[in-house]
Tab-separated table of C-alpha atoms in Angstrom:
chain	number	residue	atom	x	y	z
A	1	MET	CA	-25.515	23.992	0.509
A	2	THR	CA	-28.204	23.133	-1.933
A	3	ASN	CA	-28.497	19.884	-3.522
A	4	THR	CA	-29.657	20.570	-6.861
A	5	ILE	CA	-26.539	21.045	-8.503
A	6	LYS	CA	-26.048	18.912	-11.594
A	7	LEU	CA	-23.261	18.356	-13.678
A	8	PRO	CA	-23.266	19.525	-17.564
A	9	LYS	CA	-24.508	17.202	-20.092
A	10	PRO	CA	-22.062	14.360	-20.683
A	11	THR	CA	-20.217	13.449	-24.045
A	12	LEU	CA	-19.276	10.530	-24.919
A	13	ILE	CA	-15.362	10.438	-26.178
A	14	SER	CA	-13.255	7.500	-27.662
A	15	VAL	CA	-10.103	7.226	-26.411
A	16	ASN	CA	-7.127	4.387	-25.684
A	17	ASP	CA	-9.680	1.586	-27.239
A	18	VAL	CA	-12.580	2.689	-24.605
A	19	THR	CA	-15.347	5.285	-24.870
A	20	LEU	CA	-15.616	7.782	-21.585
A	21	GLU	CA	-18.342	9.828	-20.494
A	22	VAL	CA	-16.768	13.247	-20.148
A	23	PHE	CA	-18.758	15.943	-18.429
A	24	GLU	CA	-16.837	19.330	-19.474
A	25	SER	CA	-17.407	22.952	-18.501
A	26	GLY	CA	-16.060	26.164	-19.242
A	27	GLN	CA	-14.830	25.632	-22.718
A	28	GLU	CA	-14.521	29.374	-22.921
A	29	ASN	CA	-11.346	28.750	-20.966
A	30	LYS	CA	-9.510	26.529	-23.463
A	31	GLY	CA	-6.016	26.514	-22.690
A	32	ASN	CA	-6.242	26.204	-18.849
A	33	PRO	CA	-7.123	22.765	-18.198
A	34	ILE	CA	-7.951	20.884	-14.955
A	35	ILE	CA	-8.910	17.177	-15.014
A	36	LEU	CA	-10.682	15.880	-12.129
A	37	CYS	CA	-10.587	11.994	-11.106
A	38	HIS	CA	-13.089	10.302	-8.658
A	39	GLY	CA	-12.503	7.360	-6.564
A	40	TRP	CA	-14.180	4.338	-5.359
A	41	PRO	CA	-17.387	3.804	-5.586
A	42	GLU	CA	-17.966	7.136	-6.922
A	43	HIS	CA	-18.899	8.824	-10.201
A	44	ALA	CA	-17.902	12.193	-11.947
A	45	PHE	CA	-20.748	13.671	-10.173
A	46	SER	CA	-18.810	13.542	-6.584
A	47	TRP	CA	-17.052	16.456	-8.168
A	48	ARG	CA	-20.223	18.479	-8.520
A	49	TYR	CA	-19.237	21.427	-6.042
A	50	GLN	CA	-16.086	22.113	-7.606
A	51	VAL	CA	-17.063	22.462	-11.389
A	52	GLU	CA	-18.722	25.981	-10.904
A	53	PRO	CA	-16.031	27.463	-8.988
A	54	LEU	CA	-13.161	26.136	-11.155
A	55	VAL	CA	-14.951	27.666	-14.312
A	56	LYS	CA	-15.442	31.100	-12.773
A	57	ALA	CA	-11.927	31.013	-11.496
A	58	GLY	CA	-11.064	30.453	-15.249
A	59	TYR	CA	-10.119	27.075	-15.754
A	60	HIS	CA	-11.548	24.407	-18.553
A	61	VAL	CA	-12.978	21.632	-16.183
A	62	ILE	CA	-12.993	17.942	-17.611
A	63	VAL	CA	-14.556	15.274	-15.605
A	64	PRO	CA	-14.731	11.949	-16.871
A	65	ASN	CA	-16.231	8.795	-15.255
A	66	GLN	CA	-13.197	6.563	-15.735
A	67	ARG	CA	-13.227	3.187	-17.332
A	68	GLY	CA	-15.694	0.771	-15.624
A	69	TYR	CA	-18.076	3.557	-14.257
A	70	GLY	CA	-21.433	5.359	-15.243
A	71	ASN	CA	-21.501	5.065	-18.994
A	72	SER	CA	-17.881	4.617	-19.776
A	73	THR	CA	-17.158	1.426	-21.215
A	74	CYS	CA	-16.679	-1.365	-18.503
A	75	PRO	CA	-13.923	-3.897	-19.961
A	76	GLU	CA	-14.292	-7.657	-19.049
A	77	GLU	CA	-10.679	-8.337	-18.791
A	78	VAL	CA	-9.319	-7.761	-15.484
A	79	THR	CA	-5.750	-6.623	-16.538
A	80	LYS	CA	-7.557	-3.962	-18.556
A	81	TYR	CA	-7.821	-1.941	-15.484
A	82	ASP	CA	-4.080	-1.583	-14.394
A	83	ILE	CA	-2.554	1.602	-13.814
A	84	GLU	CA	-1.291	1.829	-17.490
A	85	HIS	CA	-4.513	1.635	-18.783
A	86	LEU	CA	-5.957	4.034	-16.091
A	87	THR	CA	-3.344	6.661	-16.797
A	88	GLY	CA	-3.228	5.904	-20.382
A	89	ASP	CA	-7.038	6.884	-20.555
A	90	LEU	CA	-6.127	10.323	-19.229
A	91	VAL	CA	-3.103	10.673	-21.892
A	92	ALA	CA	-5.639	9.915	-24.502
A	93	LEU	CA	-8.138	12.348	-23.125
A	94	LEU	CA	-5.265	15.346	-22.887
A	95	ASP	CA	-4.553	14.235	-26.647
A	96	HIS	CA	-8.263	14.523	-27.429
A	97	TYR	CA	-8.236	17.859	-26.591
A	98	GLU	CA	-4.876	18.881	-27.886
A	99	TYR	CA	-3.363	19.529	-24.234
A	100	GLU	CA	0.264	18.897	-23.677
A	101	LYS	CA	-0.724	18.957	-20.018
A	102	ALA	CA	-2.913	19.681	-17.499
A	103	ILE	CA	-3.701	20.416	-13.634
A	104	PHE	CA	-5.149	16.936	-12.285
A	105	MET	CA	-6.933	16.341	-9.210
A	106	GLY	CA	-7.964	13.225	-7.740
A	107	HIS	CA	-9.760	11.538	-4.862
A	108	ASP	CA	-9.315	8.418	-3.150
A	109	TRP	CA	-8.543	5.849	-5.991
A	110	GLY	CA	-8.318	9.059	-8.355
A	111	ALA	CA	-5.907	10.464	-6.635
A	112	SER	CA	-4.116	6.892	-6.877
A	113	VAL	CA	-4.307	7.510	-10.299
A	114	VAL	CA	-2.989	11.122	-10.159
A	115	TRP	CA	0.217	10.056	-8.337
A	116	SER	CA	0.437	7.460	-10.768
A	117	MET	CA	0.403	10.081	-13.638
A	118	SER	CA	3.315	12.002	-12.469
A	119	LEU	CA	5.482	9.193	-12.123
A	120	LEU	CA	4.449	7.438	-15.507
A	121	HIS	CA	3.560	10.493	-17.735
A	122	PRO	CA	5.343	13.376	-15.819
A	123	GLU	CA	5.538	15.787	-18.902
A	124	ARG	CA	1.671	15.710	-18.959
A	125	VAL	CA	1.332	16.924	-15.263
A	126	ASP	CA	1.207	20.384	-14.669
A	127	LYS	CA	0.381	20.560	-10.579
A	128	MET	CA	-1.469	18.424	-8.759
A	129	ILE	CA	-4.111	18.368	-5.858
A	130	ASN	CA	-4.786	15.108	-3.998
A	131	LEU	CA	-7.566	14.445	-1.434
A	132	CYS	CA	-7.550	12.328	1.317
A	133	LEU	CA	-5.454	9.526	-0.214
A	134	PRO	CA	-1.503	10.490	0.072
A	135	TYR	CA	1.225	9.296	-1.861
A	136	GLN	CA	1.714	5.314	-1.745
A	137	VAL	CA	5.612	4.220	-1.041
A	138	ARG	CA	6.018	1.133	-2.978
A	139	GLY	CA	7.821	-0.752	-0.483
A	140	GLU	CA	9.891	-4.166	-1.049
A	141	LYS	CA	6.835	-6.367	-1.333
A	142	PRO	CA	3.706	-5.935	-3.367
A	143	TRP	CA	0.776	-4.116	-1.514
A	144	ILE	CA	-1.276	-6.985	-1.277
A	145	GLU	CA	1.133	-9.081	0.003
A	146	PHE	CA	2.033	-6.527	2.039
A	147	MET	CA	-1.711	-5.630	3.472
A	148	GLU	CA	-2.267	-9.400	4.092
A	149	GLU	CA	0.520	-9.705	6.153
A	150	PHE	CA	-0.609	-6.278	8.221
A	151	LEU	CA	-4.210	-6.146	8.174
A	152	GLY	CA	-5.212	-9.683	7.524
A	153	GLU	CA	-6.980	-11.361	4.591
A	154	ASP	CA	-10.498	-10.027	5.621
A	155	TYR	CA	-8.918	-6.267	4.993
A	156	TYR	CA	-11.261	-5.432	1.715
A	157	PHE	CA	-8.437	-4.739	-0.502
A	158	VAL	CA	-7.127	-8.578	0.222
A	159	HIS	CA	-10.539	-10.043	0.016
A	160	PHE	CA	-11.298	-8.282	-3.561
A	161	ASN	CA	-7.906	-9.983	-4.461
A	162	LYS	CA	-7.889	-13.172	-2.705
A	163	GLN	CA	-11.692	-14.082	-3.143
A	164	PRO	CA	-12.702	-12.742	-6.604
A	165	GLY	CA	-16.366	-12.460	-7.146
A	166	VAL	CA	-17.644	-13.227	-3.584
A	167	ALA	CA	-17.769	-9.291	-2.362
A	168	ASP	CA	-19.085	-7.951	-5.825
A	169	LYS	CA	-22.127	-10.417	-5.600
A	170	ILE	CA	-23.003	-9.055	-2.168
A	171	LEU	CA	-22.379	-5.671	-3.269
A	172	ASP	CA	-24.366	-5.516	-6.361
A	173	GLU	CA	-27.560	-7.383	-4.103
A	174	ASN	CA	-27.292	-4.858	-1.840
A	175	ALA	CA	-26.681	-1.654	-3.761
A	176	VAL	CA	-28.870	0.658	-2.313
A	177	GLN	CA	-27.992	-0.544	1.226
A	178	PHE	CA	-24.544	-0.308	0.732
A	179	MET	CA	-24.152	3.228	-0.579
A	180	GLN	CA	-26.610	4.616	1.627
A	181	ASN	CA	-24.195	3.336	4.702
A	182	LEU	CA	-20.814	3.497	2.821
A	183	TYR	CA	-21.517	7.529	2.438
A	184	ARG	CA	-22.231	8.916	5.924
A	185	LYS	CA	-20.065	11.497	8.141
A	186	ASN	CA	-19.561	12.037	11.473
A	187	VAL	CA	-19.645	8.197	12.706
A	188	PRO	CA	-18.999	7.314	16.001
A	189	ALA	CA	-15.750	5.390	16.996
A	190	GLN	CA	-15.976	1.752	16.454
A	191	ALA	CA	-14.015	-1.005	17.791
A	192	PRO	CA	-12.768	-3.372	14.589
A	193	GLY	CA	-15.529	-5.691	13.646
A	194	GLU	CA	-15.132	-9.200	12.583
A	195	GLY	CA	-15.378	-10.026	8.826
A	196	MET	CA	-15.177	-7.906	5.505
A	197	GLU	CA	-15.815	-4.259	6.116
A	198	MET	CA	-17.324	-3.654	2.655
A	199	ILE	CA	-19.592	-6.918	2.923
A	200	ASN	CA	-20.479	-5.826	6.532
A	201	LEU	CA	-21.531	-2.255	5.097
A	202	ALA	CA	-23.792	-3.801	2.637
A	203	LYS	CA	-25.941	-6.685	5.007
A	204	SER	CA	-26.281	-4.008	7.474
A	205	SER	CA	-29.467	-2.663	8.326
A	206	VAL	CA	-28.325	0.093	10.480
A	207	ALA	CA	-26.768	3.527	8.922
A	208	LEU	CA	-24.348	4.820	11.486
A	209	GLY	CA	-23.552	9.061	11.893
A	210	GLU	CA	-25.249	11.170	9.223
A	211	ALA	CA	-25.814	11.275	5.645
A	212	VAL	CA	-23.119	12.906	3.397
A	213	MET	CA	-25.814	13.870	0.994
A	214	SER	CA	-29.612	14.034	-0.167
A	215	ASP	CA	-31.196	10.577	-1.447
A	216	GLU	CA	-31.518	12.443	-4.795
A	217	ASP	CA	-27.765	13.050	-4.936
A	218	LEU	CA	-26.822	9.522	-3.524
A	219	SER	CA	-29.382	7.975	-6.344
A	220	VAL	CA	-26.847	9.147	-9.303
A	221	TYR	CA	-24.313	6.911	-7.574
A	222	ILE	CA	-26.820	4.052	-7.015
A	223	SER	CA	-27.892	3.891	-10.638
A	224	GLY	CA	-24.463	3.737	-12.283
A	225	PHE	CA	-23.590	0.430	-9.824
A	226	GLN	CA	-27.003	-0.869	-10.721
A	227	LYS	CA	-25.965	-0.716	-14.363
A	228	ASN	CA	-22.564	-1.617	-14.557
A	229	GLY	CA	-22.343	-3.900	-10.969
A	230	PHE	CA	-19.392	-3.390	-8.912
A	231	THR	CA	-17.019	-5.942	-10.661
A	232	PRO	CA	-15.435	-3.548	-13.129
A	233	SER	CA	-14.602	-1.062	-10.538
A	234	ILE	CA	-13.487	-3.714	-8.089
A	235	ASN	CA	-11.426	-4.773	-10.712
A	236	TRP	CA	-8.980	-1.771	-10.172
A	237	TYR	CA	-8.232	-3.120	-6.660
A	238	ARG	CA	-7.226	-6.424	-8.476
A	239	ASN	CA	-4.403	-4.712	-10.340
A	240	LEU	CA	-2.324	-3.337	-7.090
A	241	ASP	CA	0.205	-6.314	-7.482
A	242	ARG	CA	0.693	-5.705	-11.155
A	243	ASN	CA	0.867	-1.873	-10.569
A	244	TRP	CA	3.599	-2.174	-8.005
A	245	HIS	CA	5.594	-4.097	-11.110
A	246	LEU	CA	4.485	-1.613	-13.353
A	247	LEU	CA	5.826	1.140	-11.220
A	248	GLY	CA	9.007	-0.036	-10.117
A	249	GLU	CA	10.663	0.914	-13.339
A	250	VAL	CA	10.131	4.852	-13.155
A	251	SER	CA	11.665	7.321	-10.510
A	252	PRO	CA	9.370	7.328	-7.423
A	253	ILE	CA	9.707	10.890	-6.851
A	254	VAL	CA	7.312	13.173	-7.626
A	255	GLU	CA	8.472	16.536	-8.950
A	256	GLN	CA	5.161	18.728	-9.623
A	257	LYS	CA	3.786	21.256	-6.994
A	258	THR	CA	1.340	19.421	-5.303
A	259	LEU	CA	-1.364	20.077	-2.998
A	260	MET	CA	-2.399	17.431	-0.277
A	261	VAL	CA	-5.626	17.563	1.654
A	262	TYR	CA	-6.591	15.374	4.376
A	263	GLY	CA	-9.816	14.742	6.055
A	264	GLU	CA	-9.119	15.044	9.424
A	265	LYS	CA	-11.911	12.349	10.796
A	266	ASP	CA	-11.016	10.149	7.636
A	267	VAL	CA	-9.763	6.675	8.565
A	268	ILE	CA	-6.600	6.886	6.091
A	269	PRO	CA	-3.504	8.302	8.029
A	270	PRO	CA	-1.332	10.892	6.604
A	271	LEU	CA	1.970	9.671	5.505
A	272	PRO	CA	4.598	11.526	7.812
A	273	ASN	CA	7.525	11.300	5.427
A	274	ILE	CA	5.315	12.435	2.374
A	275	LYS	CA	8.040	15.315	1.482
A	276	ASP	CA	10.957	12.844	0.795
A	277	PHE	CA	8.827	11.683	-2.077
A	278	VAL	CA	7.070	14.735	-3.191
A	279	PRO	CA	9.244	17.623	-2.069
A	280	ASN	CA	7.425	20.150	-3.582
A	281	ILE	CA	3.899	19.850	-1.698
A	282	ASP	CA	1.728	21.823	0.424
A	283	VAL	CA	-0.255	19.953	3.048
A	284	LYS	CA	-3.447	21.043	4.337
A	285	SER	CA	-6.375	19.149	6.148
A	286	LEU	CA	-10.141	19.821	6.927
A	287	ASP	CA	-12.628	18.820	9.719
A	288	ALA	CA	-13.981	16.241	7.269
A	289	GLY	CA	-14.177	12.446	6.919
A	290	HIS	CA	-13.287	10.701	3.464
A	291	TRP	CA	-15.760	12.544	1.364
A	292	VAL	CA	-14.376	15.758	1.744
A	293	GLN	CA	-15.479	17.384	-1.276
A	294	GLU	CA	-19.107	16.799	-0.234
A	295	GLU	CA	-18.858	17.197	3.388
A	296	ARG	CA	-16.827	20.496	2.957
A	297	PRO	CA	-17.496	22.108	-0.557
A	298	GLU	CA	-16.934	25.487	0.316
A	299	GLU	CA	-13.879	25.524	2.553
A	300	LEU	CA	-12.432	22.870	-0.078
A	301	ASN	CA	-13.274	25.110	-2.717
A	302	GLU	CA	-11.423	28.156	-1.226
A	303	MET	CA	-8.626	25.782	-0.154
A	304	ILE	CA	-7.851	24.806	-3.937
A	305	LEU	CA	-8.454	28.019	-5.650
A	306	ASN	CA	-6.169	30.081	-3.113
A	307	TRP	CA	-3.254	27.322	-3.642
A	308	LEU	CA	-3.993	27.676	-7.526
A	309	GLY	CA	-3.716	31.369	-7.249
A	310	LYS	CA	-0.267	31.405	-5.511
């Protein structure tokens, strides 16, 4: 796999009171849209290996940098990153292209947004493909409260919420080292460390395992965070409890046909009873960690295209 793949030139599109930087390919396939939603701390560039195969298979591929990322708008107000705004951006993007619905594919936080699209705007979602992050069951307690109880105050989701600004500053000051340490594969198993995982990665001078991508590719991610800082993207985490309340008003059942792909070496565990919530799901896995589109691009593309072609 070469590292010379580039995304098409982006367009700035005004939707939902923000401007999104959107990379678009396969305009000749208009009428057959697929929207790819990146995770944290990523960039639309994370889908570079998927774009061309999807275009060749007949899809109009639309890849936004979501709010808080790249050259998209980074609102100041924390609540502007709640799930209503994040899914609202995608609905407005569909409207911009005059599409009633699209296939959505998400990775990590992008998968969370896609799951929520199917609950909040089911009529706009044709089918879904989600990578690494399974459906998140809405339990009786708001998510941050629940996580703090089970995973402690140093768990990064909790820390981001309980100590606003602390991690942001450290990640900003160590952006290059943090990204180099985070984007690794085949990392040897470690006993859980003390302190907050993301801060530890930002401060560590030792990178474990192997690099997921070339320095040239990683520089695309790094430059995005050097431009905006980490606060806008971390603000997504600061809306988890707000999202829990917003999602309490809709049915928790996902009706769309869905493909869920896990990385077998990922730290995020599968949801055993996912079919209770997503009855029309196919579950697959690949020998990969969390950065599955970049670790196993050919195998993933084949899996996705086979499923879409069914």
